[in-house]
Amino acid sequence: MRNLDEAVKTDGTLDDQRIWRREPMYLGMNGRRVERFYTDPEHSYIFKPLTNGESVDREAWVNRNMLTQLPEISVPQLLAASPEGKGTEGWTIFEDLGALRHEYRLEYAQAAARQVARLHAAPAEHWPGLTSQGPKPGIEAIAGDVLRRREEARAILDGHGLPVQWLDTENVDAVRDGHGFRVNHQVLSHGDLHLGNYAVTEAGRVILLDWEHAHRNLPYWDLYHLIDMSHPRFPKRMPAEDRLKLLDTYLEEADKQGTAWTRDERVREYARFAAIFSLWMLLLIEGDLQRGGGVWTIEGLLRQREETADSLAGCLELLENQG
């Protein structure tokens, strides 16, 4: 096969007549399957069709236009992609890096945190094609939703033995009103860097995956997803002391990249951001559980709820300790 795009039919699916073998890997949110395929017994690749309709063409665009200029960010190489405008028939083909591990270890998360700091240090104005539209509402809208659902939020806090009175402080109101953070500049953001979207290769290399939600956002967005975001498909038990270790790793690398931070202020602002986000996530998880799970298993959602409540407790404690 001279060109990898010959392995894909016009409808955006793999052509069994032109490949040797295929292995399903996982199902995307829209029901399309990511697969490993072989052109012959010695050459394999990763076929990733468009798995999220709201981010048409974005992953290919980010790989072609942004990540090629950021060699310090470790990612699988994009080898082929459908032309822009294919919509739900869009697809990408990446190099196959072999078996990938999605497990939480401090050293893996620290390696990812250093790459996030390098990403955030890149001049966002160089890529005006990247918008501020991410996979979820912005933190101001998230804070507003928490306040609109104050009674539900109170019940969640009380149910997990957390201080209900925190909702009555200025923390959530200030964020909703757009002045909750001194750091209010937007950076290049991966957008969805939970445990399922970074991995360790067989060679021990930590890589960042799945860039279809890349956008511009506050630096705390990526940090929250990396440090405190839980996911129903990727179990994650993080010791509470790792939170500060990961923040310090990020801040140290940011300083090397020329971004000076005031540590205590950044830690306090992160804890405020993460506490609001975690409380909002608990509201979403309760809704998913009441609806019977949807695309997630009940077991996965219950574990995610427990992990998210632990994160919320840790961030509230961090806020209290930071004054």
Tab-separated table of C-alpha atoms in Angstrom:
chain	number	residue	atom	x	y	z
A	1	MET	CA	0.000	0.000	0.000
A	2	ARG	CA	1.567	3.266	-1.136
A	3	ASN	CA	-0.626	5.612	0.925
A	4	LEU	CA	-2.362	4.861	4.198
A	5	ASP	CA	-5.473	6.729	3.091
A	6	GLU	CA	-6.027	3.877	0.633
A	7	ALA	CA	-7.014	1.767	3.654
A	8	VAL	CA	-10.110	3.930	4.234
A	9	LYS	CA	-13.299	3.822	2.183
A	10	THR	CA	-15.126	6.948	1.035
A	11	ASP	CA	-17.606	6.563	3.910
A	12	GLY	CA	-14.784	6.925	6.459
A	13	THR	CA	-14.530	3.259	7.477
A	14	LEU	CA	-11.645	0.815	7.090
A	15	ASP	CA	-11.589	-1.200	3.882
A	16	ASP	CA	-11.146	-4.879	4.762
A	17	GLN	CA	-10.088	-5.588	1.180
A	18	ARG	CA	-6.996	-3.406	1.606
A	19	ILE	CA	-5.764	-4.329	5.079
A	20	TRP	CA	-4.395	-7.531	6.560
A	21	ARG	CA	-6.095	-7.482	9.973
A	22	ARG	CA	-7.951	-5.178	12.381
A	23	GLU	CA	-8.339	-5.157	16.177
A	24	PRO	CA	-11.069	-3.119	17.934
A	25	MET	CA	-9.682	-0.942	20.753
A	26	TYR	CA	-12.496	1.172	22.195
A	27	LEU	CA	-15.815	2.765	21.318
A	28	GLY	CA	-16.078	6.531	20.964
A	29	MET	CA	-18.902	8.608	22.450
A	30	ASN	CA	-20.748	8.562	19.118
A	31	GLY	CA	-20.492	4.786	18.676
A	32	ARG	CA	-17.588	4.778	16.194
A	33	ARG	CA	-14.761	2.409	17.035
A	34	VAL	CA	-11.037	3.187	17.327
A	35	GLU	CA	-9.042	0.280	15.911
A	36	ARG	CA	-5.523	-1.033	15.395
A	37	PHE	CA	-5.091	-2.246	11.840
A	38	TYR	CA	-2.297	-4.019	9.990
A	39	THR	CA	-1.309	-3.513	6.379
A	40	ASP	CA	0.849	-6.636	6.734
A	41	PRO	CA	2.022	-8.743	9.707
A	42	GLU	CA	4.832	-6.295	10.559
A	43	HIS	CA	3.190	-2.889	10.132
A	44	SER	CA	0.346	-1.654	12.326
A	45	TYR	CA	-1.376	1.713	12.753
A	46	ILE	CA	-4.147	3.275	14.813
A	47	PHE	CA	-7.325	4.218	12.964
A	48	LYS	CA	-9.345	6.858	14.779
A	49	PRO	CA	-12.578	7.966	13.139
A	50	LEU	CA	-14.325	11.096	14.310
A	51	THR	CA	-15.520	10.031	17.766
A	52	ASN	CA	-17.102	13.300	18.881
A	53	GLY	CA	-19.296	15.278	16.498
A	54	GLU	CA	-18.763	18.623	18.223
A	55	SER	CA	-15.056	18.714	17.348
A	56	VAL	CA	-15.056	18.049	13.606
A	57	ASP	CA	-11.537	18.305	12.105
A	58	ARG	CA	-10.046	19.771	15.314
A	59	GLU	CA	-7.674	16.931	16.227
A	60	ALA	CA	-6.165	16.767	12.753
A	61	TRP	CA	-5.878	20.570	12.675
A	62	VAL	CA	-4.120	20.643	16.058
A	63	ASN	CA	-1.681	17.921	15.005
A	64	ARG	CA	-0.880	19.547	11.664
A	65	ASN	CA	-0.704	23.179	12.741
A	66	MET	CA	0.183	23.281	16.414
A	67	LEU	CA	1.839	20.116	17.704
A	68	THR	CA	4.312	19.970	14.821
A	69	GLN	CA	5.726	23.232	16.204
A	70	LEU	CA	5.864	21.971	19.793
A	71	PRO	CA	8.329	19.057	19.754
A	72	GLU	CA	8.599	19.183	23.549
A	73	ILE	CA	5.050	17.777	23.719
A	74	SER	CA	5.117	13.991	23.340
A	75	VAL	CA	2.309	12.703	21.099
A	76	PRO	CA	1.724	9.897	18.585
A	77	GLN	CA	2.573	11.017	15.066
A	78	LEU	CA	-0.319	11.784	12.747
A	79	LEU	CA	0.291	9.834	9.520
A	80	ALA	CA	-2.855	10.494	7.494
A	81	ALA	CA	-6.231	12.188	7.828
A	82	SER	CA	-9.366	12.833	5.830
A	83	PRO	CA	-9.718	16.208	4.086
A	84	GLU	CA	-11.402	18.930	6.135
A	85	GLY	CA	-15.148	19.069	5.805
A	86	LYS	CA	-15.856	15.323	5.856
A	87	GLY	CA	-18.004	15.774	8.960
A	88	THR	CA	-19.088	12.528	10.597
A	89	GLU	CA	-17.085	10.589	7.993
A	90	GLY	CA	-13.846	12.189	9.138
A	91	TRP	CA	-10.932	10.065	10.297
A	92	THR	CA	-7.259	10.071	11.312
A	93	ILE	CA	-4.466	7.478	11.259
A	94	PHE	CA	-1.700	7.614	13.887
A	95	GLU	CA	1.487	5.686	14.455
A	96	ASP	CA	1.049	2.629	16.655
A	97	LEU	CA	3.053	2.982	19.875
A	98	GLY	CA	2.101	-0.480	21.117
A	99	ALA	CA	0.378	-1.291	24.385
A	100	LEU	CA	-0.392	1.837	26.410
A	101	ARG	CA	-0.936	1.967	30.169
A	102	HIS	CA	-3.454	4.323	31.740
A	103	GLU	CA	-2.539	4.007	35.386
A	104	TYR	CA	-2.030	6.662	37.997
A	105	ARG	CA	1.503	6.978	39.318
A	106	LEU	CA	2.978	10.188	40.616
A	107	GLU	CA	5.978	10.052	38.280
A	108	TYR	CA	3.747	9.581	35.228
A	109	ALA	CA	1.464	12.432	36.222
A	110	GLN	CA	4.504	14.638	36.894
A	111	ALA	CA	5.829	13.922	33.399
A	112	ALA	CA	2.457	14.953	31.999
A	113	ALA	CA	2.416	18.080	34.206
A	114	ARG	CA	5.772	19.202	32.785
A	115	GLN	CA	4.433	18.830	29.260
A	116	VAL	CA	1.329	20.813	30.214
A	117	ALA	CA	3.540	23.629	31.518
A	118	ARG	CA	5.429	23.665	28.193
A	119	LEU	CA	2.150	23.713	26.272
A	120	HIS	CA	0.875	26.616	28.361
A	121	ALA	CA	4.106	28.549	27.802
A	122	ALA	CA	3.658	28.502	24.012
A	123	PRO	CA	2.362	31.824	22.613
A	124	ALA	CA	-1.350	31.189	22.068
A	125	GLU	CA	-1.605	34.088	19.624
A	126	HIS	CA	0.433	32.070	17.108
A	127	TRP	CA	-2.636	29.861	16.525
A	128	PRO	CA	-5.637	32.176	16.103
A	129	GLY	CA	-7.572	29.275	14.591
A	130	LEU	CA	-7.898	27.704	18.039
A	131	THR	CA	-11.055	28.956	19.736
A	132	SER	CA	-12.126	29.173	23.385
A	133	GLN	CA	-14.818	26.519	22.876
A	134	GLY	CA	-14.011	23.442	24.964
A	135	PRO	CA	-15.849	20.200	25.748
A	136	LYS	CA	-17.665	21.676	28.759
A	137	PRO	CA	-18.914	25.121	29.796
A	138	GLY	CA	-16.308	27.562	31.064
A	139	ILE	CA	-15.633	27.813	34.787
A	140	GLU	CA	-17.824	30.932	35.107
A	141	ALA	CA	-20.802	29.028	33.679
A	142	ILE	CA	-19.972	26.026	35.869
A	143	ALA	CA	-19.978	28.231	38.978
A	144	GLY	CA	-23.270	29.785	37.878
A	145	ASP	CA	-24.839	26.341	37.468
A	146	VAL	CA	-23.675	25.317	40.956
A	147	LEU	CA	-25.311	28.443	42.407
A	148	ARG	CA	-28.544	27.907	40.483
A	149	ARG	CA	-28.658	24.390	41.906
A	150	ARG	CA	-27.626	25.515	45.366
A	151	GLU	CA	-29.978	23.193	47.258
A	152	GLU	CA	-28.789	20.145	45.324
A	153	ALA	CA	-25.195	21.233	45.902
A	154	ARG	CA	-25.868	21.651	49.626
A	155	ALA	CA	-27.299	18.148	49.789
A	156	ILE	CA	-24.228	16.736	48.067
A	157	LEU	CA	-21.839	18.535	50.407
A	158	ASP	CA	-23.822	17.423	53.436
A	159	GLY	CA	-24.093	13.855	52.151
A	160	HIS	CA	-20.301	13.606	51.904
A	161	GLY	CA	-19.692	15.258	55.280
A	162	LEU	CA	-18.272	18.419	53.677
A	163	PRO	CA	-18.828	21.998	54.882
A	164	VAL	CA	-22.129	23.230	53.453
A	165	GLN	CA	-21.302	26.811	54.454
A	166	TRP	CA	-18.560	26.934	51.809
A	167	LEU	CA	-21.264	27.629	49.234
A	168	ASP	CA	-22.114	30.857	51.080
A	169	THR	CA	-18.607	32.296	50.848
A	170	GLU	CA	-17.455	34.623	48.092
A	171	ASN	CA	-15.544	31.822	46.323
A	172	VAL	CA	-18.276	30.599	43.973
A	173	ASP	CA	-19.893	34.017	43.429
A	174	ALA	CA	-16.590	35.618	42.468
A	175	VAL	CA	-15.835	32.903	39.925
A	176	ARG	CA	-19.326	33.143	38.441
A	177	ASP	CA	-18.926	36.914	38.112
A	178	GLY	CA	-15.609	36.554	36.278
A	179	HIS	CA	-13.223	37.914	38.891
A	180	GLY	CA	-12.349	34.838	40.920
A	181	PHE	CA	-8.785	34.510	39.632
A	182	ARG	CA	-5.841	36.863	39.309
A	183	VAL	CA	-4.538	34.557	36.584
A	184	ASN	CA	-7.159	35.267	33.928
A	185	HIS	CA	-5.138	34.906	30.725
A	186	GLN	CA	-5.908	32.062	28.352
A	187	VAL	CA	-3.327	29.503	27.277
A	188	LEU	CA	-3.247	26.646	24.795
A	189	SER	CA	-5.206	23.899	26.504
A	190	HIS	CA	-5.363	20.177	25.763
A	191	GLY	CA	-8.921	20.432	27.014
A	192	ASP	CA	-9.601	16.926	28.362
A	193	LEU	CA	-6.424	15.603	29.985
A	194	HIS	CA	-7.903	13.033	32.363
A	195	LEU	CA	-6.177	9.706	33.042
A	196	GLY	CA	-7.606	8.152	29.883
A	197	ASN	CA	-5.967	10.815	27.701
A	198	TYR	CA	-2.365	10.441	28.784
A	199	ALA	CA	-0.558	7.133	28.817
A	200	VAL	CA	2.758	5.373	29.277
A	201	THR	CA	4.278	3.428	26.384
A	202	GLU	CA	6.124	0.141	26.739
A	203	ALA	CA	9.344	2.168	26.556
A	204	GLY	CA	8.267	4.319	29.534
A	205	ARG	CA	7.455	7.430	27.510
A	206	VAL	CA	4.514	9.514	28.756
A	207	ILE	CA	2.405	10.725	25.832
A	208	LEU	CA	-0.601	13.035	25.600
A	209	LEU	CA	-3.489	11.657	23.538
A	210	ASP	CA	-6.798	12.725	22.007
A	211	TRP	CA	-6.518	16.401	21.152
A	212	GLU	CA	-10.013	16.826	19.676
A	213	HIS	CA	-11.007	19.116	22.574
A	214	ALA	CA	-7.985	21.434	22.374
A	215	HIS	CA	-8.950	25.074	22.858
A	216	ARG	CA	-7.897	28.173	24.802
A	217	ASN	CA	-8.631	28.318	28.497
A	218	LEU	CA	-7.251	29.250	31.900
A	219	PRO	CA	-4.217	27.147	32.889
A	220	TYR	CA	-6.260	25.697	35.756
A	221	TRP	CA	-8.458	23.817	33.266
A	222	ASP	CA	-5.758	21.355	32.210
A	223	LEU	CA	-4.395	21.158	35.743
A	224	TYR	CA	-7.788	20.173	37.116
A	225	HIS	CA	-8.274	17.454	34.512
A	226	LEU	CA	-4.782	16.098	35.123
A	227	ILE	CA	-4.826	16.232	38.918
A	228	ASP	CA	-8.392	15.972	40.198
A	229	MET	CA	-10.688	14.891	37.366
A	230	SER	CA	-12.048	11.370	37.790
A	231	HIS	CA	-13.473	9.233	34.979
A	232	PRO	CA	-15.891	6.288	35.079
A	233	ARG	CA	-13.672	4.160	32.816
A	234	PHE	CA	-10.264	4.868	34.342
A	235	PRO	CA	-9.921	4.105	38.068
A	236	LYS	CA	-7.666	6.580	39.841
A	237	ARG	CA	-6.634	6.646	43.462
A	238	MET	CA	-4.379	9.618	44.131
A	239	PRO	CA	-2.840	10.169	47.575
A	240	ALA	CA	-3.865	13.583	48.895
A	241	GLU	CA	-0.241	14.698	49.214
A	242	ASP	CA	0.276	14.257	45.461
A	243	ARG	CA	-1.914	17.283	44.721
A	244	LEU	CA	0.699	19.778	45.925
A	245	LYS	CA	3.517	17.724	44.429
A	246	LEU	CA	1.909	17.922	41.006
A	247	LEU	CA	1.178	21.630	41.335
A	248	ASP	CA	4.800	22.244	42.350
A	249	THR	CA	6.036	20.175	39.397
A	250	TYR	CA	3.944	22.290	37.038
A	251	LEU	CA	5.055	25.575	38.649
A	252	GLU	CA	8.739	24.598	38.545
A	253	GLU	CA	8.537	23.727	34.843
A	254	ALA	CA	6.530	26.890	34.118
A	255	ASP	CA	9.293	28.915	35.751
A	256	LYS	CA	11.873	27.196	33.523
A	257	GLN	CA	9.734	28.127	30.522
A	258	GLY	CA	9.806	31.789	31.556
A	259	THR	CA	6.418	32.048	33.287
A	260	ALA	CA	6.911	33.342	36.818
A	261	TRP	CA	4.204	32.374	39.302
A	262	THR	CA	3.499	33.297	42.904
A	263	ARG	CA	3.198	29.826	44.360
A	264	ASP	CA	0.777	30.338	47.246
A	265	GLU	CA	-1.579	32.429	45.167
A	266	ARG	CA	-1.571	29.907	42.310
A	267	VAL	CA	-2.203	27.010	44.692
A	268	ARG	CA	-5.094	28.881	46.316
A	269	GLU	CA	-6.644	29.747	42.963
A	270	TYR	CA	-6.243	26.185	41.719
A	271	ALA	CA	-7.958	24.843	44.851
A	272	ARG	CA	-10.889	27.240	44.332
A	273	PHE	CA	-11.207	26.292	40.652
A	274	ALA	CA	-10.958	22.567	41.380
A	275	ALA	CA	-13.431	22.646	44.281
A	276	ILE	CA	-16.094	24.338	42.143
A	277	PHE	CA	-15.442	21.983	39.229
A	278	SER	CA	-15.586	18.895	41.475
A	279	LEU	CA	-18.877	19.984	43.055
A	280	TRP	CA	-20.330	20.528	39.581
A	281	MET	CA	-19.068	17.092	38.501
A	282	LEU	CA	-20.835	15.543	41.497
A	283	LEU	CA	-24.068	17.169	40.321
A	284	LEU	CA	-23.561	15.637	36.863
A	285	ILE	CA	-22.719	12.220	38.281
A	286	GLU	CA	-25.874	12.212	40.434
A	287	GLY	CA	-27.891	13.002	37.309
A	288	ASP	CA	-26.252	10.138	35.401
A	289	LEU	CA	-26.966	7.740	38.264
A	290	GLN	CA	-30.620	8.794	38.409
A	291	ARG	CA	-30.907	8.133	34.659
A	292	GLY	CA	-29.474	4.640	35.033
A	293	GLY	CA	-25.933	5.366	33.867
A	294	GLY	CA	-26.427	6.199	30.190
A	295	VAL	CA	-23.186	5.405	28.353
A	296	TRP	CA	-21.428	4.667	31.669
A	297	THR	CA	-21.739	1.677	33.991
A	298	ILE	CA	-23.308	2.220	37.402
A	299	GLU	CA	-20.187	0.697	38.982
A	300	GLY	CA	-17.978	3.184	37.143
A	301	LEU	CA	-20.157	6.140	38.129
A	302	LEU	CA	-20.236	5.113	41.799
A	303	ARG	CA	-16.448	4.895	41.831
A	304	GLN	CA	-16.187	8.218	40.021
A	305	ARG	CA	-18.496	9.788	42.594
A	306	GLU	CA	-16.334	8.541	45.446
A	307	GLU	CA	-13.114	9.734	43.810
A	308	THR	CA	-14.617	13.131	42.958
A	309	ALA	CA	-15.872	13.616	46.519
A	310	ASP	CA	-12.364	12.812	47.790
A	311	SER	CA	-10.950	15.421	45.386
A	312	LEU	CA	-13.464	18.001	46.550
A	313	ALA	CA	-12.593	17.318	50.190
A	314	GLY	CA	-8.878	17.652	49.429
A	315	CYS	CA	-9.326	20.934	47.551
A	316	LEU	CA	-11.499	22.436	50.312
A	317	GLU	CA	-8.845	21.463	52.846
A	318	LEU	CA	-6.166	23.021	50.646
A	319	LEU	CA	-8.218	26.223	50.425
A	320	GLU	CA	-8.559	26.346	54.184
A	321	ASN	CA	-4.849	25.769	54.719
A	322	GLN	CA	-3.942	28.440	52.159
A	323	GLY	CA	-6.095	31.005	53.933
